[in-house]
Amino acid sequence: MGNASEIFLFVSRISKDNDFVMGTLYTIFGVLSVLGNGILLFVAYRKKSSLKPAEFFVVNLAISDLTMTITLFPLAIPSAYAHMWLFNLTTCTVYAFCGVLFGLCSLSNLTVLSCVCWLKVCCPNYGNKFSYCHASLLVAGIWCYAGVFAVGPLSGWGEYGAEPYGTACCINWHAPNHSSAAMSYIICLFFFCYIVPCTIIFLSYTFILVTVRGSRQAVQQHMSPQNKITNAHALIVKLSVAVCIGFLTAWSPYAIVSMWAAFGNATDIPPMAFALAAIFAKSSTLYNPIVYLVFKPNFRKSLCRDVAHCRSTFCRCFCQHSSAQKGTCRQSHHIDECNSTRLSNGLPENHRTCRHCPYAETVSGAKENFTDYSPQQTARILKGSVQTEVAVSQLSNELQSDFL
């Protein structure tokens, strides 16, 4: 791995127990992130023909989160369990580049999505003109914006290096102490990738809530009840609060650590502080799909419909496989049992198609051969030495009661 200083940087500076906890958390985050973002992309693919322009950003968010999980977690997990960085310096640089690129892409995506929501809710005259072309251009702009800050350290504006806790790589937080370029990079990163997005997200959702509340009050004066209006308002409130909390939870620790490292002495910062910041940042890959699967009704309905379709397909295939093993003899016997039973007097009673019968089509064809009639119970009456058999319904009420 190189000289002594490089070896020192690539050895974990936190306890083995803390490394084990980090490795376990990364494993849980990785599995859940792949499942959550995979499901979100699967639902988007299933409804690709009906995707709205604003939903492009949800898909782009899932792509960036899933790619971040695939590129970072397979390297971070074994290194955490090994209590040291297991790969070379080049891999460290690639790891840091991917972390910054995909992390900032997700962050910028949330920011642009909040602006689009504000435009469609608060300025419907312009929001209704928002097209697929506009969405595609903004998605490209998001990747370019994140790419500028990801490529910066590769071109000398800032530096990539090992994290102070030693089992992962990111921005070199020690560089600002001896490099003005690194100092300017971290300040720009803090301002343009935290302060500006944070301000835009909070203002956008604040204006949305104010607009929806005003519309709700206007509607309440003219019509009642307002169940759908109330539900829509509650959904927007929940989505707004969830996005804001997720944004602050994921990125505030990194913002605090970056400013601490830029304007203080990075060597005085506990390595565990950087480790916690990394854990919170990587948790965003898990948090984002949960928010949009839970609070986006169209995605949730599509998911439920796809799950129900898969379940019915599986059950149908399983039933067909089971019925094929029973043989034709058992099929005909089952049809007879489903369609008729015997009364105590030996007359058949037609029950039409049995609801448990898996051979619905055969049964429906077979039941046409039966004649519809109402089976009657009969009684034998002895008069002297002569026996006569009459239907119970033909007896007088008194005789019927005695017979029954």
GROMACS .gro file of C-alpha atoms in nm:
model
  404
    1MET     CA    1   0.000   0.000   0.000
    2GLY     CA    2   0.292   0.236  -0.007
    3ASN     CA    3   0.485   0.435   0.252
    4ALA     CA    4   0.432   0.449   0.627
    5SER     CA    5   0.199   0.748   0.624
    6GLU     CA    6  -0.021   0.581   0.365
    7ILE     CA    7  -0.032   0.264   0.571
    8PHE     CA    8  -0.125   0.466   0.877
    9LEU     CA    9  -0.412   0.632   0.693
   10PHE     CA   10  -0.546   0.298   0.570
   11VAL     CA   11  -0.557   0.130   0.910
   12SER     CA   12  -0.875   0.173   1.112
   13ARG     CA   13  -0.854   0.429   1.390
   14ILE     CA   14  -1.171   0.319   1.569
   15SER     CA   15  -1.221   0.008   1.779
   16LYS     CA   16  -1.291  -0.334   1.631
   17ASP     CA   17  -1.632  -0.333   1.797
   18ASN     CA   18  -1.724  -0.006   1.626
   19ASP     CA   19  -1.597  -0.140   1.295
   20PHE     CA   20  -1.810  -0.450   1.340
   21VAL     CA   21  -2.115  -0.234   1.410
   22MET     CA   22  -2.043  -0.024   1.099
   23GLY     CA   23  -2.003  -0.334   0.885
   24THR     CA   24  -2.331  -0.474   1.016
   25LEU     CA   25  -2.515  -0.145   0.954
   26TYR     CA   26  -2.371  -0.120   0.603
   27THR     CA   27  -2.485  -0.476   0.533
   28ILE     CA   28  -2.840  -0.399   0.649
   29PHE     CA   29  -2.846  -0.069   0.458
   30GLY     CA   30  -2.713  -0.240   0.146
   31VAL     CA   31  -2.969  -0.520   0.142
   32LEU     CA   32  -3.262  -0.289   0.214
   33SER     CA   33  -3.139  -0.030  -0.035
   34VAL     CA   34  -3.112  -0.285  -0.317
   35LEU     CA   35  -3.461  -0.415  -0.236
   36GLY     CA   36  -3.620  -0.071  -0.199
   37ASN     CA   37  -3.464   0.092  -0.504
   38GLY     CA   38  -3.503  -0.227  -0.705
   39ILE     CA   39  -3.875  -0.238  -0.628
   40LEU     CA   40  -3.907   0.132  -0.712
   41LEU     CA   41  -3.737   0.082  -1.049
   42PHE     CA   42  -3.946  -0.231  -1.116
   43VAL     CA   43  -4.268  -0.037  -1.052
   44ALA     CA   44  -4.146   0.247  -1.275
   45TYR     CA   45  -4.063   0.001  -1.552
   46ARG     CA   46  -4.405  -0.163  -1.528
   47LYS     CA   47  -4.578   0.176  -1.561
   48LYS     CA   48  -4.323   0.334  -1.796
   49SER     CA   49  -4.591   0.419  -2.051
   50SER     CA   50  -4.781   0.626  -1.794
   51LEU     CA   51  -4.487   0.792  -1.615
   52LYS     CA   52  -4.532   1.164  -1.563
   53PRO     CA   53  -4.244   1.407  -1.628
   54ALA     CA   54  -4.204   1.481  -1.255
   55GLU     CA   55  -4.168   1.109  -1.185
   56PHE     CA   56  -3.851   1.102  -1.394
   57PHE     CA   57  -3.676   1.249  -1.091
   58VAL     CA   58  -3.801   0.970  -0.865
   59VAL     CA   59  -3.660   0.716  -1.112
   60ASN     CA   60  -3.333   0.909  -1.137
   61LEU     CA   61  -3.311   0.919  -0.757
   62ALA     CA   62  -3.355   0.542  -0.739
   63ILE     CA   63  -3.085   0.492  -1.004
   64SER     CA   64  -2.831   0.711  -0.822
   65ASP     CA   65  -2.907   0.551  -0.484
   66LEU     CA   66  -2.888   0.199  -0.624
   67THR     CA   67  -2.562   0.272  -0.808
   68MET     CA   68  -2.414   0.424  -0.493
   69THR     CA   69  -2.507   0.109  -0.302
   70ILE     CA   70  -2.356  -0.123  -0.563
   71THR     CA   71  -2.028   0.068  -0.596
   72LEU     CA   72  -1.959   0.157  -0.230
   73PHE     CA   73  -2.103  -0.107  -0.002
   74PRO     CA   74  -1.915  -0.412  -0.145
   75LEU     CA   75  -1.588  -0.230  -0.063
   76ALA     CA   76  -1.687  -0.072   0.268
   77ILE     CA   77  -1.839  -0.383   0.429
   78PRO     CA   78  -1.537  -0.619   0.409
   79SER     CA   79  -1.301  -0.335   0.504
   80ALA     CA   80  -1.505  -0.260   0.815
   81TYR     CA   81  -1.504  -0.624   0.920
   82ALA     CA   82  -1.129  -0.651   0.847
   83HIS     CA   83  -1.057  -0.341   1.058
   84MET     CA   84  -0.859  -0.185   0.770
   85TRP     CA   85  -0.892  -0.070   0.408
   86LEU     CA   86  -0.839  -0.382   0.199
   87PHE     CA   87  -0.777  -0.219  -0.140
   88ASN     CA   88  -0.515   0.002  -0.304
   89LEU     CA   89  -0.497   0.379  -0.344
   90THR     CA   90  -0.650   0.379  -0.693
   91THR     CA   91  -0.954   0.191  -0.567
   92CYS     CA   92  -0.974   0.441  -0.282
   93THR     CA   93  -0.988   0.729  -0.531
   94VAL     CA   94  -1.257   0.557  -0.741
   95TYR     CA   95  -1.455   0.482  -0.422
   96ALA     CA   96  -1.439   0.846  -0.314
   97PHE     CA   97  -1.532   0.970  -0.663
   98CYS     CA   98  -1.839   0.742  -0.678
   99GLY     CA   99  -1.944   0.843  -0.328
  100VAL     CA  100  -1.932   1.215  -0.409
  101LEU     CA  101  -2.088   1.178  -0.755
  102PHE     CA  102  -2.386   0.963  -0.661
  103GLY     CA  103  -2.435   1.130  -0.323
  104LEU     CA  104  -2.451   1.478  -0.475
  105CYS     CA  105  -2.668   1.348  -0.759
  106SER     CA  106  -2.927   1.222  -0.509
  107LEU     CA  107  -2.908   1.546  -0.314
  108SER     CA  108  -2.946   1.762  -0.627
  109ASN     CA  109  -3.227   1.538  -0.748
  110LEU     CA  110  -3.427   1.601  -0.430
  111THR     CA  111  -3.370   1.975  -0.475
  112VAL     CA  112  -3.490   1.985  -0.836
  113LEU     CA  113  -3.786   1.762  -0.753
  114SER     CA  114  -3.899   2.005  -0.483
  115CYS     CA  115  -3.878   2.290  -0.736
  116VAL     CA  116  -4.086   2.096  -0.990
  117CYS     CA  117  -4.348   2.019  -0.724
  118TRP     CA  118  -4.359   2.388  -0.631
  119LEU     CA  119  -4.399   2.485  -0.996
  120LYS     CA  120  -4.688   2.243  -1.056
  121VAL     CA  121  -4.875   2.328  -0.734
  122CYS     CA  122  -4.810   2.698  -0.687
  123CYS     CA  123  -4.778   2.804  -1.052
  124PRO     CA  124  -5.009   2.568  -1.242
  125ASN     CA  125  -5.007   2.784  -1.556
  126TYR     CA  126  -4.637   2.710  -1.595
  127GLY     CA  127  -4.642   2.372  -1.422
  128ASN     CA  128  -4.890   2.230  -1.672
  129LYS     CA  129  -4.643   2.310  -1.949
  130PHE     CA  130  -4.370   2.102  -1.784
  131SER     CA  131  -4.292   1.832  -2.040
  132TYR     CA  132  -4.079   1.522  -2.082
  133CYS     CA  133  -3.819   1.730  -2.263
  134HIS     CA  134  -3.787   1.966  -1.966
  135ALA     CA  135  -3.755   1.671  -1.729
  136SER     CA  136  -3.485   1.508  -1.942
  137LEU     CA  137  -3.283   1.830  -1.958
  138LEU     CA  138  -3.305   1.877  -1.581
  139VAL     CA  139  -3.196   1.517  -1.518
  140ALA     CA  140  -2.892   1.575  -1.741
  141GLY     CA  141  -2.822   1.900  -1.555
  142ILE     CA  142  -2.834   1.716  -1.221
  143TRP     CA  143  -2.563   1.475  -1.330
  144CYS     CA  144  -2.350   1.757  -1.469
  145TYR     CA  145  -2.385   1.957  -1.147
  146ALA     CA  146  -2.280   1.657  -0.936
  147GLY     CA  147  -2.002   1.577  -1.184
  148VAL     CA  148  -1.841   1.920  -1.138
  149PHE     CA  149  -1.784   1.863  -0.767
  150ALA     CA  150  -1.690   1.496  -0.818
  151VAL     CA  151  -1.426   1.576  -1.083
  152GLY     CA  152  -1.287   1.874  -0.887
  153PRO     CA  153  -1.054   1.674  -0.657
  154LEU     CA  154  -0.925   1.477  -0.958
  155SER     CA  155  -0.817   1.804  -1.126
  156GLY     CA  156  -0.647   1.957  -0.821
  157TRP     CA  157  -0.940   2.144  -0.669
  158GLY     CA  158  -0.961   1.957  -0.341
  159GLU     CA  159  -0.828   1.609  -0.270
  160TYR     CA  160  -0.953   1.255  -0.228
  161GLY     CA  161  -0.808   1.032   0.041
  162ALA     CA  162  -0.878   0.792   0.323
  163GLU     CA  163  -1.146   0.878   0.575
  164PRO     CA  164  -1.003   0.966   0.919
  165TYR     CA  165  -1.156   0.649   1.064
  166GLY     CA  166  -0.952   0.445   0.813
  167THR     CA  167  -1.187   0.191   0.647
  168ALA     CA  168  -1.331   0.403   0.363
  169CYS     CA  169  -1.239   0.692   0.135
  170CYS     CA  170  -1.389   1.031   0.064
  171ILE     CA  171  -1.272   1.391   0.057
  172ASN     CA  172  -0.940   1.451   0.231
  173TRP     CA  173  -1.056   1.650   0.531
  174HIS     CA  174  -0.698   1.724   0.641
  175ALA     CA  175  -0.611   1.902   0.314
  176PRO     CA  176  -0.768   2.242   0.403
  177ASN     CA  177  -0.512   2.284   0.681
  178HIS     CA  178  -0.231   2.319   0.425
  179SER     CA  179  -0.405   2.391   0.091
  180SER     CA  180  -0.612   2.696   0.000
  181ALA     CA  181  -0.758   2.512  -0.301
  182ALA     CA  182  -0.885   2.236  -0.075
  183MET     CA  183  -1.025   2.498   0.162
  184SER     CA  184  -1.217   2.672  -0.119
  185TYR     CA  185  -1.346   2.336  -0.245
  186ILE     CA  186  -1.492   2.240   0.093
  187ILE     CA  187  -1.647   2.585   0.140
  188CYS     CA  188  -1.809   2.570  -0.207
  189LEU     CA  189  -1.922   2.214  -0.138
  190PHE     CA  190  -2.083   2.324   0.188
  191PHE     CA  191  -2.256   2.625   0.033
  192PHE     CA  192  -2.370   2.492  -0.306
  193CYS     CA  193  -2.438   2.132  -0.200
  194TYR     CA  194  -2.591   2.187   0.143
  195ILE     CA  195  -2.698   2.546   0.217
  196VAL     CA  196  -2.851   2.616  -0.126
  197PRO     CA  197  -3.032   2.279  -0.160
  198CYS     CA  198  -3.152   2.296   0.200
  199THR     CA  199  -3.292   2.646   0.147
  200ILE     CA  200  -3.462   2.555  -0.182
  201ILE     CA  201  -3.621   2.239  -0.042
  202PHE     CA  202  -3.760   2.411   0.267
  203LEU     CA  203  -3.891   2.713   0.075
  204SER     CA  204  -4.048   2.496  -0.196
  205TYR     CA  205  -4.238   2.272   0.042
  206THR     CA  206  -4.334   2.568   0.262
  207PHE     CA  207  -4.493   2.745  -0.036
  208ILE     CA  208  -4.662   2.421  -0.139
  209LEU     CA  209  -4.817   2.375   0.206
  210VAL     CA  210  -4.933   2.737   0.215
  211THR     CA  211  -5.091   2.706  -0.131
  212VAL     CA  212  -5.264   2.377  -0.053
  213ARG     CA  213  -5.395   2.509   0.276
  214GLY     CA  214  -5.537   2.818   0.103
  215SER     CA  215  -5.702   2.604  -0.165
  216ARG     CA  216  -5.850   2.378   0.099
  217GLN     CA  217  -6.002   2.670   0.289
  218ALA     CA  218  -6.148   2.810  -0.033
  219VAL     CA  219  -6.306   2.476  -0.120
  220GLN     CA  220  -6.451   2.432   0.230
  221GLN     CA  221  -6.654   2.749   0.185
  222HIS     CA  222  -6.837   2.609  -0.118
  223MET     CA  223  -6.868   2.233  -0.077
  224SER     CA  224  -6.886   1.961   0.185
  225PRO     CA  225  -6.765   1.702   0.263
  226GLN     CA  226  -6.402   1.744   0.161
  227ASN     CA  227  -6.260   1.396   0.220
  228LYS     CA  228  -6.051   1.391  -0.097
  229ILE     CA  229  -5.921   1.742  -0.036
  230THR     CA  230  -5.831   1.655   0.323
  231ASN     CA  231  -5.656   1.337   0.215
  232ALA     CA  232  -5.455   1.519  -0.050
  233HIS     CA  233  -5.354   1.788   0.198
  234ALA     CA  234  -5.249   1.531   0.456
  235LEU     CA  235  -5.048   1.341   0.193
  236ILE     CA  236  -4.861   1.654   0.085
  237VAL     CA  237  -4.785   1.744   0.447
  238LYS     CA  238  -4.649   1.395   0.519
  239LEU     CA  239  -4.440   1.388   0.201
  240SER     CA  240  -4.298   1.735   0.270
  241VAL     CA  241  -4.207   1.655   0.629
  242ALA     CA  242  -4.056   1.318   0.532
  243VAL     CA  243  -3.837   1.468   0.256
  244CYS     CA  244  -3.712   1.749   0.480
  245ILE     CA  245  -3.636   1.516   0.772
  246GLY     CA  246  -3.459   1.273   0.542
  247PHE     CA  247  -3.250   1.548   0.387
  248LEU     CA  248  -3.141   1.689   0.723
  249THR     CA  249  -3.076   1.344   0.874
  250ALA     CA  250  -2.859   1.228   0.584
  251TRP     CA  251  -2.652   1.536   0.509
  252SER     CA  252  -2.637   1.756   0.819
  253PRO     CA  253  -2.368   1.543   0.991
  254TYR     CA  254  -2.141   1.570   0.687
  255ALA     CA  255  -2.202   1.945   0.665
  256ILE     CA  256  -2.106   1.991   1.031
  257VAL     CA  257  -1.794   1.776   0.997
  258SER     CA  258  -1.684   1.954   0.678
  259MET     CA  259  -1.704   2.297   0.841
  260TRP     CA  260  -1.533   2.166   1.151
  261ALA     CA  261  -1.249   2.032   0.939
  262ALA     CA  262  -1.228   2.344   0.720
  263PHE     CA  263  -1.213   2.606   0.994
  264GLY     CA  264  -1.064   2.398   1.275
  265ASN     CA  265  -0.790   2.145   1.316
  266ALA     CA  266  -0.897   1.821   1.147
  267THR     CA  267  -0.666   1.619   1.370
  268ASP     CA  268  -0.866   1.725   1.675
  269ILE     CA  269  -1.190   1.581   1.535
  270PRO     CA  270  -1.267   1.231   1.672
  271PRO     CA  271  -1.253   0.967   1.396
  272MET     CA  272  -1.588   0.839   1.517
  273ALA     CA  273  -1.746   1.171   1.416
  274PHE     CA  274  -1.649   1.108   1.053
  275ALA     CA  275  -1.770   0.749   1.081
  276LEU     CA  276  -2.113   0.861   1.206
  277ALA     CA  277  -2.135   1.120   0.926
  278ALA     CA  278  -2.064   0.847   0.670
  279ILE     CA  279  -2.329   0.619   0.823
  280PHE     CA  280  -2.597   0.889   0.807
  281ALA     CA  281  -2.504   0.983   0.449
  282LYS     CA  282  -2.527   0.622   0.332
  283SER     CA  283  -2.862   0.579   0.506
  284SER     CA  284  -3.014   0.810   0.242
  285THR     CA  285  -2.997   0.523  -0.008
  286LEU     CA  286  -3.243   0.336   0.213
  287TYR     CA  287  -3.457   0.630   0.319
  288ASN     CA  288  -3.545   0.779  -0.019
  289PRO     CA  289  -3.724   0.474  -0.174
  290ILE     CA  290  -3.923   0.423   0.146
  291VAL     CA  291  -4.049   0.781   0.134
  292TYR     CA  292  -4.169   0.762  -0.226
  293LEU     CA  293  -4.311   0.409  -0.205
  294VAL     CA  294  -4.509   0.500   0.107
  295PHE     CA  295  -4.625   0.852   0.021
  296LYS     CA  296  -4.671   0.830  -0.359
  297PRO     CA  297  -5.019   0.674  -0.410
  298ASN     CA  298  -4.968   0.590  -0.778
  299PHE     CA  299  -4.643   0.405  -0.709
  300ARG     CA  300  -4.797   0.225  -0.412
  301LYS     CA  301  -5.105   0.121  -0.610
  302SER     CA  302  -4.890  -0.001  -0.898
  303LEU     CA  303  -4.679  -0.203  -0.655
  304CYS     CA  304  -4.986  -0.360  -0.493
  305ARG     CA  305  -5.129  -0.443  -0.835
  306ASP     CA  306  -4.803  -0.603  -0.949
  307VAL     CA  307  -4.773  -0.803  -0.627
  308ALA     CA  308  -5.132  -0.926  -0.664
  309HIS     CA  309  -5.067  -1.018  -1.028
  310CYS     CA  310  -4.750  -1.211  -0.938
  311ARG     CA  311  -4.932  -1.391  -0.658
  312SER     CA  312  -5.223  -1.491  -0.881
  313THR     CA  313  -4.983  -1.608  -1.153
  314PHE     CA  314  -4.789  -1.819  -0.903
  315CYS     CA  315  -5.108  -1.969  -0.758
  316ARG     CA  316  -5.242  -2.044  -1.107
  317CYS     CA  317  -4.921  -2.218  -1.209
  318PHE     CA  318  -4.912  -2.413  -0.882
  319CYS     CA  319  -5.275  -2.523  -0.918
  320GLN     CA  320  -5.222  -2.630  -1.279
  321HIS     CA  321  -4.915  -2.829  -1.179
  322SER     CA  322  -5.103  -2.998  -0.897
  323SER     CA  323  -5.407  -3.075  -1.113
  324ALA     CA  324  -5.188  -3.228  -1.384
  325GLN     CA  325  -5.062  -3.485  -1.132
  326LYS     CA  326  -5.409  -3.595  -1.025
  327GLY     CA  327  -5.505  -3.750  -1.362
  328THR     CA  328  -5.819  -3.735  -1.568
  329CYS     CA  329  -5.999  -3.999  -1.361
  330ARG     CA  330  -5.976  -3.789  -1.048
  331GLN     CA  331  -6.084  -3.482  -1.245
  332SER     CA  332  -6.410  -3.641  -1.358
  333HIS     CA  333  -6.476  -3.779  -1.010
  334HIS     CA  334  -6.415  -3.433  -0.860
  335ILE     CA  335  -6.652  -3.272  -1.112
  336ASP     CA  336  -6.929  -3.513  -1.017
  337GLU     CA  337  -6.875  -3.442  -0.649
  338CYS     CA  338  -6.874  -3.069  -0.704
  339ASN     CA  339  -7.194  -3.064  -0.909
  340SER     CA  340  -7.423  -3.306  -0.728
  341THR     CA  341  -7.491  -3.466  -0.393
  342ARG     CA  342  -7.756  -3.713  -0.283
  343LEU     CA  343  -8.060  -3.653  -0.068
  344SER     CA  344  -8.168  -3.907   0.187
  345ASN     CA  345  -8.434  -4.028  -0.057
  346GLY     CA  346  -8.176  -4.091  -0.332
  347LEU     CA  347  -8.266  -3.795  -0.555
  348PRO     CA  348  -7.979  -3.584  -0.692
  349GLU     CA  349  -7.954  -3.218  -0.594
  350ASN     CA  350  -7.773  -2.984  -0.834
  351HIS     CA  351  -7.533  -2.737  -0.663
  352ARG     CA  352  -7.400  -2.588  -0.986
  353THR     CA  353  -7.022  -2.529  -0.984
  354CYS     CA  354  -6.834  -2.598  -0.665
  355ARG     CA  355  -6.643  -2.289  -0.557
  356HIS     CA  356  -6.340  -2.502  -0.470
  357CYS     CA  357  -6.337  -2.681  -0.805
  358PRO     CA  358  -6.023  -2.596  -1.010
  359TYR     CA  359  -6.185  -2.721  -1.328
  360ALA     CA  360  -6.428  -2.440  -1.374
  361GLU     CA  361  -6.439  -2.457  -1.750
  362THR     CA  362  -6.510  -2.834  -1.758
  363VAL     CA  363  -6.774  -2.800  -1.492
  364SER     CA  364  -6.949  -2.514  -1.667
  365GLY     CA  365  -6.970  -2.726  -1.980
  366ALA     CA  366  -7.090  -3.033  -1.794
  367LYS     CA  367  -7.363  -2.861  -1.598
  368GLU     CA  368  -7.550  -2.777  -1.916
  369ASN     CA  369  -7.641  -3.148  -1.946
  370PHE     CA  370  -7.841  -3.142  -1.624
  371THR     CA  371  -8.206  -3.048  -1.622
  372ASP     CA  372  -8.313  -2.793  -1.365
  373TYR     CA  373  -8.569  -2.931  -1.128
  374SER     CA  374  -8.648  -2.908  -0.761
  375PRO     CA  375  -8.607  -3.246  -0.588
  376GLN     CA  376  -8.904  -3.337  -0.372
  377GLN     CA  377  -8.925  -3.536  -0.054
  378THR     CA  378  -9.200  -3.800  -0.059
  379ALA     CA  379  -9.405  -3.979   0.204
  380ARG     CA  380  -9.577  -4.314   0.190
  381ILE     CA  381  -9.933  -4.319   0.330
  382LEU     CA  382 -10.097  -4.646   0.429
  383LYS     CA  383 -10.475  -4.659   0.387
  384GLY     CA  384 -10.600  -4.998   0.478
  385SER     CA  385 -10.393  -5.240   0.275
  386VAL     CA  386 -10.307  -4.983   0.005
  387GLN     CA  387  -9.987  -4.779   0.011
  388THR     CA  388  -9.965  -4.454  -0.181
  389GLU     CA  389  -9.658  -4.230  -0.226
  390VAL     CA  390  -9.724  -3.858  -0.243
  391ALA     CA  391  -9.504  -3.550  -0.226
  392VAL     CA  392  -9.474  -3.390   0.113
  393SER     CA  393  -9.567  -3.053  -0.037
  394GLN     CA  394  -9.906  -3.195  -0.136
  395LEU     CA  395  -9.999  -3.287   0.220
  396SER     CA  396 -10.203  -3.059   0.439
  397ASN     CA  397 -10.018  -2.827   0.673
  398GLU     CA  398 -10.108  -3.039   0.975
  399LEU     CA  399  -9.987  -3.365   0.813
  400GLN     CA  400  -9.667  -3.186   0.694
  401SER     CA  401  -9.585  -3.074   1.046
  402ASP     CA  402  -9.646  -3.422   1.183
  403PHE     CA  403  -9.434  -3.580   0.912
  404LEU     CA  404  -9.142  -3.342   0.952
   0.00000   0.00000   0.00000
